[in-house]
Amino acid sequence: MTKDYRRVLQGLLRKLFQFDSADLDFGIYRIMNYKRDEIEKFIEEDLIKAVDVEFEKYSAKSKAEIEKELEEITNRISSTLGEDALLPSGDIKEMYRGSPIAKEFYKKKEDLKNSEMADQHKSEIFSHIYQFFSRYYDEGDFISQRRYSRQNKYAVPYNGEEVLLHWANKDQYYIKTGEYFKNYSFKIGDYTVNFKLADAEIDQNQNNNRIGNRFFLLKDFPENIAYDESAKELTIFFDYRDLTNEEKEKYGTRDIQNKILNEIQETILLKMDTKGLIEAFGKQVGERTVLDTYLFRYAKRNTTDYFIHKDLNGFLTGELDFYIKNEVLILDDLDSEKGTDIERYINRIKVIKAISRKIIDFLAQIENFQKKLFEKKKIVIKSDYCMTLDKVPEALYAEIAQNADQIGEWKRVFKLDETVQGTLAQYSSNSIDVEYLKSHPYLVLDTKFYSEDFKDKLLASFSDLDSEIGGYMIKSENFQALNLFKDKFQGKIKCIYIDPPYNTGNNEFIYKDNYQHSSWLSMMEQRLAMSRDFLSNDGVIFVSIDDNEESNLRSLLNVTFGSENFVSTIVWQKKYSRDNRPVMGTVHDYIRVFAKNINEFAAVRRKVPPDKESLEVYRNPNNDPRGRWRPIPMTAQAGHATPSQFYEVKTPSGVIHKPSPGRCWGLSESTYKDLLSQGRIWFG
C-alpha cells in the first residue's frame, strides 16, 4: 500500500516539475533540464528519506515517553497487586486482567507497539500530500481550489471586504499566448528530430485583412522535410498561419489542429523510407504514437495560455494550512477513540506539513525563477525617431533628398504621388531636390530609412532630445512595454485610453479574442494595475468594452482604482436597424471612466473653461464664487419670468403654497388652472 501511494505521489511530482517536457530545449525547460538530475534525486531519494526522518523524529519522542509511562504502570502493578502479578512473559496473571490498572497496562503496551509509524500511517501521509498538490495543480498552473471540508465545494479566500472579486487565476501573471519558440529538438533512439518554424503570420497581410485562427501546418514547399542520413538527423519545417479557403473547407470547423497534425504525421511517414526511423516514430505511447506525441506537444506549447504565480510559496503554504485544518485535522475524530491517540494524530499532521513544505520550497524556486525572467525589463531591440523636417538641420537635406525609401513612404502615406502641381509626382521615385524639402517643412522623416551615421548626426543636433519628442510609439507585448517605461513615466500621465480585447469569442482580429473569463481578468488586472501607476494624481483612464466583459471590467476597475474613483460610463450606440431605428440586442458599447484620485480630478475638471453652449445656458452676472446659476424658467415670448408665473397654489387640504424667494412656478397661472380643472394636477 505504501509503495503504491509513494509511486503515485512521485508521478505527480514529475508532472509538477515538468518531466513531461524533458525534451524541450528552450526557455525555462533548458534550465529545468540542467537541474533534471537534482530534481530526480529529490523525488526518488530525498523525499522518501525525508519522510522517514520526519516519522522517526516524532515517533521516537512518543516511544520514549510511552516506555517511561509503561515502566511507571509496571511498578504500580508490582506495588499494588504484588510482584507475582506480572508473569515472565510480560503478561498479567489472568485473575488480575479485569482490574483498571491492568487495562491501563495493556492500553499502554498497545500504544508502544504503535508508537513506530506503521505502513498504513505512511500511506495516509503520502495520500494526503498527493491529494493536496493534485488539488492545486491543473495542466501546468497552480489554481486556488480550497474547500472548507471534504464534503463542501470550493471556498473563496475572503478577508472581510464589502465586495469581493475573485477568479481562478487571481494573483498570477497571465503569460500571453504567442509564437514564443521557433525551434524544437528531441531524440528518438539514435535519431535527432528538429521542428523548425519557417514562417509565422503575426501581422496583417498585404491586403490589410485581419488574420483569423492560425494553425501549425507543414511548410508549403517540396523541401519541407530534410533528412541527413549520415548524422541521422531529420528536420521538419512548419508554417504558423491562417487557413486558405480550400483548407477551411477541407478541415471543417472542429478539432482542426488535430486533423492537421494527423495529416502531417502521415505525410512524414510516407516521405521517410528509413525503416528504423519509421518504426521509432510509429511506436505507440498511450493513445498516441511517438511522432504524434511530439507534434501535439509542439503545437500545444506554442498556442496554450499559461500563468506564473506571483507568490507560489506564500500561496501553497497558506493553502496547506487550510487543507490540514479542514481535511486532516478532523474534529469528529477528537471525540472518537482516535482522540485517545491525539499526540500520534498531531505528529502525523506535523509530518505532512514538514514534507509538503519541502516540496513547496522546491517548486517555488522554479516558479520564482520564471517570475524573475518575466518581470525582468526587456532589452529594446531597435529604436527610431519620427520628426517633421522643420526640426532637421538643413545640412542633412541633401542626403534626405536622395533617400528612395523615405520618398516612397511620403508618396504612399501622404498621397503625394498624385498628379497635382506641387506634389512629388514631378520627381522620380529615387530623389527630389532640396528646395522641395524646404518648402514642405512638415513632411515627417523616419530614421528607420537612414544609416546609423545619419542618425547620429541628426540626434546630435538636439540639445535636449526628450523635450523635443512629442510622443512615443512602442511595438511590444503591452505588459513588457509598460514595465520598461514604468520608471520614466510613473505618476506623469494625465489621460490613458485603452481598447482591450472585448473577448467576443472569435478570432476575427490579429489579436487573441477568445479568452477564458479568468484568463481575461488576469490579463487585464496586470495592465490596469500598471496603468494606475502611470497616472498622475489628477489623471483619468478610459477603457472601452462591450457586453461580453462589461460587468467583469467594472468590478476589476473598482478593485484596482477604488469604487470611489468612478467618474462615469459613456454609452455609445454602434448599431442601427435598416430603417435607422435602434434595434434590440447588443447595440451599445461602453467606455468606463475612472480617476486615480476623484477629488484631484474633480478640481482639475472645475478649472476647464465652459464652452459657448454652456455660457448660453448658465449665467453668473455677479461673479458669484459658487459658480454659474441655472436660468429661471422662461416663457417662449420673453427672456425672463412673467408675472403670470407668480401666484398662490391652494391644496385640497387648504394649505397655501407660494414660490420660494427667487423662484417661480414653471406654468403660468392660466395654464395651471386649466390643468387643475381637468384633474391633471396631483397633490402629494
Coordinates of N, CA and C in Angstrom, one line a residue, residues 68-82 86 101 105:
K68 N 8.5 5.1 29.3 CA 8.6 5.6 30.6 C 7.3 5.5 31.4
E69 N 6.1 5.8 30.7 CA 4.8 5.6 31.3 C 4.5 4.1 31.6
L70 N 4.9 3.3 30.7 CA 4.7 1.8 30.9 C 5.5 1.3 32.1
E71 N 6.7 1.8 32.2 CA 7.5 1.4 33.4 C 6.9 1.9 34.7
E72 N 6.3 3.0 34.7 CA 5.6 3.5 35.9 C 4.4 2.6 36.3
I73 N 3.6 2.2 35.2 CA 2.5 1.4 35.5 C 2.9 0.0 36.0
T74 N 4.0 -0.5 35.4 CA 4.5 -1.8 35.8 C 4.9 -1.8 37.3
N75 N 5.6 -0.7 37.7 CA 5.9 -0.5 39.1 C 4.7 -0.5 40.0
R76 N 3.7 0.2 39.6 CA 2.4 0.3 40.4 C 1.8 -1.0 40.5
I77 N 1.8 -1.8 39.4 CA 1.2 -3.2 39.5 C 1.9 -4.0 40.5
S78 N 3.3 -3.9 40.5 CA 4.0 -4.7 41.5 C 3.8 -4.3 42.9
S79 N 3.6 -3.0 43.1 CA 3.3 -2.5 44.5 C 1.9 -2.7 44.9
T80 N 1.0 -2.7 44.1 CA -0.4 -2.8 44.5 C -1.0 -4.3 44.4
L81 N -0.6 -5.0 43.3 CA -1.1 -6.3 43.1 C -0.1 -7.4 43.5
G82 N 1.2 -7.0 43.8 CA 2.2 -7.9 44.2 C 3.1 -8.2 43.0
L86 N 2.9 -10.0 37.7 CA 3.4 -10.0 36.3 C 4.1 -11.3 36.0
I101 N -6.1 -1.1 36.6 CA -4.7 -0.9 36.3 C -4.1 -1.9 35.2
F105 N -2.5 -0.9 31.7 CA -1.2 -1.6 31.3 C -1.3 -2.1 29.8

